[in-house]
Coordinates of C-alpha atoms and ligand atoms in Angstrom, one line a residue:
M27 CA 0.0 0.0 0.0
T28 CA 2.9 2.3 0.8
V29 CA 4.2 1.7 -2.7
L30 CA 0.8 2.5 -4.3
T31 CA 0.5 5.6 -2.2
G32 CA 4.0 6.7 -3.2
L33 CA 3.2 6.1 -6.9
L34 CA -0.1 8.1 -6.6
L35 CA 1.8 11.0 -5.0
I36 CA 4.5 11.0 -7.7
M37 CA 1.9 10.9 -10.4
G38 CA 0.0 13.8 -8.7
F39 CA 3.2 15.9 -8.6
V40 CA 4.0 15.2 -12.3
L41 CA 0.5 16.2 -13.2
I42 CA 0.7 19.4 -11.2
Q43 CA 4.0 20.3 -12.8
K44 CA 2.5 19.7 -16.2
A45 CA -0.4 22.0 -15.3
V46 CA 1.9 24.8 -14.1
R47 CA 4.0 24.5 -17.3
R48 CA 1.0 24.5 -19.6
K49 CA -0.4 27.6 -17.8
D50 CA 3.0 29.4 -18.2
R51 CA 3.5 28.4 -21.8
K52 CA 0.0 29.7 -22.7
K53 CA 0.5 32.9 -20.7
Y54 CA 3.8 33.5 -22.6
A55 CA 2.1 32.9 -26.0
I56 CA -0.8 35.3 -25.1
T57 CA 1.6 38.1 -24.0
Q58 CA 3.5 37.7 -27.2
T59 CA 0.4 38.6 -29.2
V60 CA 0.2 42.1 -27.5
I61 CA 3.9 43.0 -28.0
E62 CA 3.2 44.6 -31.4
K63 CA 0.2 46.5 -30.0
N64 CA 2.4 47.7 -27.0
R65 CA 5.0 49.0 -29.4
L66 CA 2.4 50.8 -31.5
N67 CA 0.9 52.2 -28.3
E68 CA 4.2 53.5 -27.1
Y69 CA 4.9 55.1 -30.4
M70 CA 1.5 56.7 -30.6
M71 CA 1.7 58.1 -27.1
E72 CA 5.3 59.4 -27.4
K73 CA 5.4 60.6 -31.0
V74 CA 1.9 61.5 -31.8
V75 CA -0.5 62.0 -28.9
L76 CA 1.9 63.8 -26.6
S77 CA 3.8 65.6 -29.3
T78 CA 3.3 69.3 -29.6
E79 CA 4.3 69.2 -33.3
A80 CA 1.7 66.6 -34.2
G81 CA -1.0 68.7 -32.6
K82 CA -1.3 71.0 -35.7
D83 CA -1.7 68.2 -38.1
I84 CA -4.1 66.3 -36.0
R85 CA -6.4 69.3 -35.6
I86 CA -6.2 70.7 -39.1
F87 CA -6.7 67.3 -40.8
H88 CA -9.3 66.1 -38.3
Q89 CA -7.3 63.1 -37.4
E90 CA -8.8 62.7 -33.9
K91 CA -11.1 60.0 -35.2
L92 CA -8.3 58.1 -36.8
M93 CA -6.3 58.3 -33.5
E94 CA -9.3 57.1 -31.6
E95 CA -9.6 54.1 -34.0
Y96 CA -6.0 53.3 -33.4
G97 CA -6.6 53.6 -29.6
D98 CA -9.6 51.4 -29.7
N99 CA -7.8 48.8 -31.8
M100 CA -4.9 48.8 -29.2
T101 CA -7.1 48.6 -26.1
S102 CA -9.3 45.9 -27.7
G103 CA -6.2 43.9 -28.2
W104 CA -5.3 44.3 -24.6
R105 CA -8.8 43.5 -23.4
N106 CA -8.8 40.3 -25.4
A107 CA -5.4 39.3 -24.0
A108 CA -6.4 40.2 -20.5
K109 CA -9.5 38.0 -20.9
Q110 CA -7.5 35.1 -22.2
L111 CA -4.9 35.5 -19.4
A112 CA -7.6 35.5 -16.8
G113 CA -9.3 32.4 -18.4
N114 CA -6.0 30.6 -18.7
G115 CA -5.1 31.4 -15.1
A116 CA -8.4 30.3 -13.7
K117 CA -8.4 27.0 -15.7
W118 CA -4.9 25.8 -14.8
D119 CA -5.1 27.2 -11.2
G120 CA -8.3 25.2 -10.8
I121 CA -6.7 22.0 -12.2
Q122 CA -3.7 22.6 -10.0
G123 CA -5.9 23.1 -6.9
F124 CA -7.9 20.0 -7.7
L125 CA -4.7 17.9 -8.0
S126 CA -3.3 19.3 -4.7
A127 CA -6.5 18.5 -3.0
C128 CA -6.3 14.9 -4.4
I129 CA -2.8 14.5 -3.1
G130 CA -3.8 15.9 0.3
G131 CA -6.8 13.4 0.3
I132 CA -4.5 10.5 -0.5
V133 CA -2.1 11.5 2.2
Y134 CA -4.8 11.7 4.8
L135 CA -6.3 8.4 3.7
Y136 CA -3.0 6.7 3.9
I137 CA -2.3 8.1 7.4
A138 CA -5.8 7.2 8.6
I139 CA -5.3 3.6 7.3
C140 CA -1.9 3.4 9.0
A141 CA -3.5 4.5 12.3
Y142 CA -6.4 2.1 11.8
V143 CA -4.1 -0.9 11.4
G144 CA -2.0 0.2 14.3
E145 CA 1.2 1.1 12.4
I146 CA 1.2 4.6 14.0
A147 CA -0.4 5.8 17.2
A148 CA -3.7 7.6 16.7
G149 CA -2.3 10.6 18.5
S150 CA 0.4 11.0 15.9
V151 CA -2.0 11.3 12.9
V152 CA -2.2 15.1 13.1
R153 CA 1.6 15.4 13.4
Y154 CA 2.3 13.1 10.4
A155 CA -0.4 14.8 8.3
G156 CA 1.0 18.2 9.1
A157 CA 4.5 17.2 8.2
I158 CA 3.5 15.5 5.0
Q159 CA 1.3 18.5 4.1
Q160 CA 4.3 20.8 4.6
L161 CA 6.4 18.6 2.4
I162 CA 3.8 18.7 -0.3
Q163 CA 3.6 22.5 -0.1
A164 CA 7.4 22.7 -0.3
L165 CA 7.6 20.4 -3.3
T166 CA 4.8 22.4 -5.1
D167 CA 6.7 25.7 -4.4
L168 CA 9.9 24.1 -5.7
M169 CA 8.1 23.1 -8.9
S170 CA 6.7 26.6 -9.4
A171 CA 10.1 28.1 -9.0
W172 CA 11.5 25.6 -11.4
T173 CA 8.8 26.4 -14.0
R174 CA 9.4 30.2 -13.5
L175 CA 13.1 29.5 -14.1
H176 CA 12.2 27.8 -17.4
R177 CA 9.9 30.6 -18.4
N178 CA 12.5 33.3 -17.6
R179 CA 15.1 31.4 -19.5
A180 CA 12.9 31.8 -22.7
V181 CA 12.8 35.5 -22.1
M182 CA 16.4 35.8 -21.2
E183 CA 17.4 33.9 -24.3
E184 CA 16.0 36.7 -26.4
Y185 CA 17.7 39.3 -24.3
L186 CA 21.1 37.5 -24.4
A187 CA 20.8 36.9 -28.2
Y188 CA 20.3 40.7 -28.5
L189 CA 23.4 41.4 -26.3
D190 CA 25.4 38.9 -28.4
L191 CA 24.6 40.6 -31.7
K192 CA 27.8 41.1 -33.5
D193 CA 28.8 44.6 -34.5
V194 CA 28.8 44.0 -38.2
K195 CA 30.4 47.3 -39.0
K196 CA 34.1 46.7 -39.7
K197 CA 36.2 49.0 -37.7
G198 CA 39.7 49.4 -39.1
T199 CA 42.8 50.8 -37.4
I200 CA 44.6 52.8 -40.1
P201 CA 44.9 56.5 -39.1
V202 CA 43.4 59.0 -41.5
E203 CA 45.8 61.1 -43.5
K204 CA 45.6 64.7 -42.4
R205 CA 46.0 66.9 -45.4
R206 CA 46.5 70.6 -45.1
D207 CA 45.3 71.3 -48.6
G208 CA 42.0 69.6 -47.9
K209 CA 42.3 67.6 -51.1
F210 CA 40.8 64.1 -51.1
L211 CA 40.5 61.4 -53.7
I212 CA 37.3 59.5 -53.3
E213 CA 36.5 56.4 -55.4
F214 CA 33.3 54.5 -55.5
R215 CA 34.3 51.2 -56.9
N216 CA 31.5 49.1 -58.3
V217 CA 29.3 50.2 -55.3
S218 CA 25.8 48.8 -55.0
F219 CA 23.6 49.3 -52.0
R220 CA 20.2 48.4 -50.6
Y221 CA 19.0 49.4 -47.2
P222 CA 19.0 46.5 -44.7
G223 CA 15.8 44.5 -44.8
T224 CA 14.9 45.8 -48.3
E225 CA 15.2 44.2 -51.8
K226 CA 15.5 47.3 -53.9
Y227 CA 18.9 48.5 -54.9
V228 CA 19.2 52.2 -54.3
L229 CA 22.7 52.5 -55.8
K230 CA 23.6 50.2 -58.6
G231 CA 27.2 49.4 -59.7
M232 CA 28.4 52.9 -59.2
N233 CA 31.9 53.6 -60.5
V234 CA 33.1 57.1 -59.9
T235 CA 36.3 58.9 -58.9
L236 CA 36.0 62.3 -57.3
E237 CA 38.8 64.6 -56.7
I238 CA 37.4 66.8 -54.0
G239 CA 39.1 70.0 -53.0
E240 CA 36.6 72.7 -53.4
R241 CA 32.8 72.7 -53.9
M242 CA 30.9 69.9 -55.5
A243 CA 27.1 69.8 -56.0
L244 CA 24.9 66.8 -56.2
V245 CA 21.7 67.2 -58.1
G246 CA 19.0 64.9 -59.5
P247 CA 15.4 63.9 -59.0
N248 CA 14.0 62.9 -55.6
G249 CA 14.8 59.3 -54.7
S250 CA 17.7 59.1 -57.2
G251 CA 20.2 58.2 -54.3
K252 CA 22.0 61.5 -53.5
T253 CA 21.5 61.3 -49.7
T254 CA 22.3 57.6 -49.7
F255 CA 25.5 58.3 -51.5
I256 CA 26.4 60.8 -48.7
K257 CA 25.4 58.3 -46.0
L258 CA 27.7 55.7 -47.5
L259 CA 30.5 58.1 -47.8
C260 CA 30.1 59.0 -44.1
R261 CA 30.0 55.3 -43.2
L262 CA 26.6 55.5 -41.7
Y263 CA 26.1 52.3 -43.8
D264 CA 28.5 50.1 -45.6
P265 CA 28.0 49.2 -49.3
T266 CA 26.2 46.0 -50.0
E267 CA 28.6 45.3 -52.8
G268 CA 31.8 47.0 -53.9
S269 CA 34.0 49.4 -51.9
I270 CA 34.6 53.1 -51.3
L271 CA 38.2 54.3 -51.2
L272 CA 39.6 57.5 -49.7
N273 CA 43.0 58.3 -51.0
G274 CA 43.3 54.8 -52.3
V275 CA 42.4 53.0 -49.1
D276 CA 39.1 51.2 -48.4
I277 CA 37.3 53.4 -45.9
R278 CA 36.5 50.3 -43.8
K279 CA 40.2 50.0 -43.0
Y280 CA 40.4 53.5 -41.4
D281 CA 39.9 53.9 -37.7
Y282 CA 36.2 54.5 -37.5
Q283 CA 36.2 57.4 -35.0
E284 CA 39.0 59.1 -36.9
Y285 CA 37.2 58.7 -40.2
M286 CA 34.0 60.1 -38.7
Q287 CA 35.9 63.2 -37.6
L288 CA 36.4 64.0 -41.3
F289 CA 32.7 65.0 -41.8
S290 CA 30.4 67.7 -40.8
V291 CA 27.0 66.9 -42.2
V292 CA 23.7 68.8 -42.1
F293 CA 21.1 66.2 -43.2
Q294 CA 17.7 67.3 -44.3
D295 CA 16.1 65.7 -41.2
F296 CA 18.6 67.1 -38.7
Q297 CA 17.3 67.1 -35.1
I298 CA 17.1 70.0 -32.7
F299 CA 17.5 68.6 -29.1
P300 CA 16.3 70.4 -26.0
F301 CA 19.9 71.3 -24.9
A302 CA 21.3 74.8 -24.2
L303 CA 22.2 76.6 -27.4
G304 CA 25.9 76.4 -26.8
E305 CA 25.8 72.7 -26.0
Y306 CA 23.8 72.0 -29.1
V307 CA 26.3 73.9 -31.3
A308 CA 29.3 72.2 -29.6
G309 CA 27.7 68.8 -29.4
S310 CA 29.1 68.6 -25.9
G311 CA 28.7 69.9 -22.4
Q312 CA 32.1 71.5 -22.7
V313 CA 31.5 74.5 -24.8
E314 CA 34.3 76.6 -26.2
R315 CA 32.5 79.9 -26.0
E316 CA 34.5 81.9 -28.6
R317 CA 34.3 79.0 -31.1
A318 CA 30.6 78.6 -30.5
M319 CA 30.0 82.4 -30.9
D320 CA 32.0 82.3 -34.2
A321 CA 30.0 79.3 -35.5
I322 CA 26.7 81.0 -34.6
R323 CA 27.8 84.2 -36.3
R324 CA 29.0 82.4 -39.4
G325 CA 25.7 80.4 -39.5
G326 CA 23.9 83.7 -39.7
L327 CA 22.3 83.5 -36.2
E328 CA 23.7 86.6 -34.5
E329 CA 20.3 88.2 -34.3
L330 CA 18.8 85.2 -32.7
L331 CA 21.6 85.0 -30.2
G332 CA 20.9 88.7 -29.3
K333 CA 17.3 87.7 -28.4
M334 CA 18.3 84.7 -26.3
P335 CA 17.7 85.7 -22.6
E336 CA 20.5 83.6 -21.3
G337 CA 22.8 83.7 -24.3
L338 CA 24.6 80.4 -25.0
N339 CA 22.9 78.9 -21.9
T340 CA 19.4 79.4 -23.3
M341 CA 17.5 76.2 -23.7
L342 CA 16.3 75.3 -27.1
N343 CA 12.5 74.9 -26.8
R344 CA 10.5 74.8 -23.6
D345 CA 10.4 71.1 -22.9
F346 CA 12.7 71.4 -19.9
S347 CA 12.8 75.2 -19.1
D348 CA 10.2 77.9 -19.1
Q349 CA 13.0 80.3 -20.2
G350 CA 13.6 78.1 -23.3
V351 CA 13.1 79.6 -26.8
E352 CA 11.1 78.1 -29.6
I353 CA 12.9 78.6 -32.9
S354 CA 11.6 78.7 -36.4
G355 CA 12.4 76.2 -39.2
G356 CA 14.8 78.5 -40.9
E357 CA 16.6 79.3 -37.6
A358 CA 16.8 75.6 -36.9
Q359 CA 18.5 75.0 -40.2
K360 CA 21.0 77.8 -39.5
L361 CA 21.6 76.3 -36.1
A362 CA 22.3 72.9 -37.6
M363 CA 24.7 74.6 -40.0
A364 CA 26.4 76.4 -37.0
R365 CA 26.9 73.0 -35.4
A366 CA 28.6 71.7 -38.6
I367 CA 30.8 74.8 -38.6
Y368 CA 31.8 74.3 -35.0
K369 CA 32.9 70.7 -35.6
N370 CA 35.5 72.1 -37.9
A371 CA 35.8 69.0 -40.0
P372 CA 37.7 69.1 -43.4
F373 CA 34.5 67.9 -45.3
V374 CA 31.3 69.9 -45.0
I375 CA 28.3 68.2 -46.5
L376 CA 25.0 70.0 -46.7
D377 CA 21.8 68.2 -47.8
E378 CA 19.4 70.9 -49.1
P379 CA 21.1 73.5 -46.9
T380 CA 18.6 76.3 -47.6
A381 CA 15.3 74.4 -48.0
A382 CA 13.8 76.1 -45.0
L383 CA 15.3 79.6 -45.5
D384 CA 13.6 82.7 -47.0
P385 CA 15.1 83.9 -50.3
V386 CA 17.1 86.7 -48.6
A387 CA 18.6 84.3 -46.1
E388 CA 19.3 81.8 -48.9
N389 CA 21.0 84.4 -51.0
E390 CA 23.1 85.4 -47.9
I391 CA 24.2 81.8 -47.3
Y392 CA 25.4 81.4 -50.9
T393 CA 27.1 84.7 -51.1
R394 CA 28.8 84.1 -47.8
F395 CA 29.5 80.5 -48.6
H396 CA 33.2 81.0 -48.6
E397 CA 33.1 82.7 -45.2
I398 CA 30.9 79.9 -43.8
I399 CA 32.8 76.9 -44.9
G400 CA 36.3 78.6 -45.1
S401 CA 38.8 76.6 -47.1
K402 CA 37.0 73.3 -46.5
T403 CA 35.8 70.9 -49.0
A404 CA 32.1 71.3 -49.5
L405 CA 29.7 68.8 -51.0
F406 CA 26.1 69.9 -51.2
I407 CA 22.8 68.6 -52.5
S408 CA 20.5 71.1 -53.8
H409 CA 17.4 71.4 -56.0
R410 CA 18.2 75.1 -56.6
L411 CA 20.4 74.8 -59.6
S412 CA 21.2 78.5 -59.5
A413 CA 23.1 77.7 -56.3
C414 CA 25.0 74.9 -58.0
R415 CA 26.3 77.2 -60.7
F416 CA 29.1 78.2 -58.4
S417 CA 30.3 74.7 -57.8
K418 CA 33.4 73.5 -59.5
E419 CA 31.8 70.3 -60.5
I420 CA 28.2 69.0 -60.5
L421 CA 27.2 65.4 -60.3
V422 CA 23.8 64.5 -61.8
F423 CA 22.1 61.5 -60.2
E424 CA 19.4 59.4 -61.8
N425 CA 18.1 55.9 -60.7
G426 CA 20.9 55.2 -58.3
N427 CA 23.8 56.2 -60.5
I428 CA 25.7 59.3 -61.7
I429 CA 24.7 59.9 -65.3
E430 CA 26.4 63.3 -66.0
R431 CA 29.2 65.3 -64.4
G432 CA 30.9 68.6 -65.2
S433 CA 30.7 72.3 -64.6
H434 CA 27.5 74.2 -65.0
E435 CA 28.6 75.6 -68.3
E436 CA 29.5 72.2 -69.7
L437 CA 26.3 70.5 -68.5
S438 CA 23.9 73.3 -69.5
E439 CA 25.2 73.3 -73.1
K440 CA 24.8 69.6 -73.8
P441 CA 21.4 67.8 -74.0
G442 CA 20.7 65.8 -70.9
L443 CA 19.0 65.7 -67.6
Y444 CA 20.8 68.7 -66.1
R445 CA 20.0 71.0 -69.0
Q446 CA 16.4 69.8 -68.8
M447 CA 16.2 70.6 -65.1
W448 CA 18.0 73.9 -65.5
Q449 CA 15.7 75.0 -68.3
A450 CA 12.6 74.0 -66.3
Q451 CA 13.8 76.1 -63.3
A452 CA 15.1 79.0 -65.3
R453 CA 11.7 79.5 -67.0
Y454 CA 10.2 80.8 -63.7
Y455 CA 12.9 83.5 -63.5
Q456 CA 12.6 84.8 -67.0
Ligands
LIG1409 P1 17.6 61.5 -52.8 O1 18.5 62.0 -51.8 O2 18.2 61.5 -54.2 O3 16.2 62.1 -52.8 P2 17.6 59.1 -51.2 O4 19.1 58.6 -51.2 O5 17.1 59.8 -50.0 O6 17.3 59.9 -52.5 O7 16.7 57.8 -51.4 C1 16.9 56.9 -52.5 C2 15.9 55.7 -52.3 O8 16.2 55.0 -51.1 C3 14.5 56.1 -52.2 O9 13.7 55.3 -53.0 C4 14.1 55.9 -50.7 O10 12.8 55.5 -50.6 C5 15.1 54.8 -50.3 N1 15.4 55.0 -48.9 C6 16.0 56.1 -48.3 N2 16.2 55.9 -47.0 C7 15.8 54.6 -46.8 C8 15.8 53.8 -45.6 N3 16.3 54.2 -44.4 N4 15.3 52.5 -45.7 C9 14.9 52.1 -46.9 N5 14.8 52.8 -48.0 C10 15.3 54.0 -48.0

C-alpha cells in the first residue's frame, strides 16, 4: 500500500507540474500577441498624442477620429489578451488546486489507514499529516520556482541573443591622413547598395572617382540616391557590394572614430535637441564659447543670439525650461549649420542647406558660402540649380547612378537631364 500511495503521489506531482507548465506556456504565448500592440501604443503616445508638433496636423486634418480608432484597436487587443490571461489562469489554477486536494486526500487516507491498522499511534495522525502537508507544499513551491526559471530562460534567451549581436560594422585601425590642402580622392568602386531588410537597390554598380578639394554639387530627381551616396561616404552604412576608397584605401580600414571626424554633415532631417544653445552647437557639455559664438555668427544667427535671454545657456525649446526659446524652421536650419561649422571637419556636407530659408537668407548663405565653410571641401545637395552654378563640379544622379558630371557651363550646353532641369527652373525666373 505504501508503494501504491507513493506512486499516486509521484503521479500527482507530475500532473501538477504539467499543469503549471501549460499555464505558463499559454501565458507567454498570449503576452507575445500584444507585443506589437504595445509597441504601437508607445509610439502613438510618445510621438503623436503627446507631441506638440503633431497637434497641428491632428487638428487641421481632423485626425482625432483616426487616433481614436488606433486607440480602440490597441485597447481591444489588450482587453482580449487580459480576458484570455484570466481564463488561462483560472483554468490551470483550478486543475492545480484539484490535483493538490487529491494529493492531500491520498495522504490523509494513507495516514488514517496506518493509524487504523496500528502502524502509527492515533495521537500522531495530526503530526504526520501536518509534516506531509508541509512537504507537499514545499515540493509544489519548488516546482513553481523551477517552472518560472524555465519561463524566464525563454525571455532571457531573447535578451542574451540581443546582447550577443555582433557589430557587423568593420572598424579598421589605419589613421586617416591629415591633409592641409583639404584635397581628397574618393573612389566608389562598383558600389551597389540596398537598405538593410529591403530588396530594392538604391545605388547600382556605381563607379566614380571624385577629386574633391573645393565645392561639389549633387543634383537629381527625388529618390535618385543622393542622400544615400552621402550616407555611404560618411560610413553610416557600408556598401552591400563594392567598396569606397579614400586616397586609395578602403574606408572600412580606417579607424572608425577618426574617419567620422572628417565629416560635418547637415542632413535634411537634422534634429534639434532640448539642450542649451551652446551645448547644441558644440555637441558637448564642454562648450568653447568663442568658437561657438563664431560658428553662430557664421551660420547667420547673430540676431537670434541677441534675443536669447541667457545667451549660449538658453535652452532650445521649452520642454525642460520655461526660459527656453522656440525657434523657427529657418533658424533651426541655420543652427544645424552652426553645429557643422563648430565641428571644424575638413569635409562639409550639406543636404538641401537652404530648403527652410527665406530667399534673402538663402542668398546670404550662398554669397557668404566661402566665409561659412572657409577653405574646407564642400559637398552639397540642392534642387536650386542657381546655387549649384558656383560649384566646380556638378554630379547628376538618376536611378541610383551618376549619369552626368561637369561644370554648370558644360552641362547646360549639352542635351541631358541637367539641361532639362536647368531650363525647367530658369523658366520661372525669366
Ligand atoms: P535622394 O536624396 O536622391 O532624394 P535618397 O538617397 O534619400 O534619394 O533615397 C533613395 C531611395 O532610397 C528612395 O527610393 C528611398 O525611398 C530609399 N530609402 C532612403 N532611405 C531609406 C531607408 N532608411 N530605408 C529604406 N529605403 C530608404
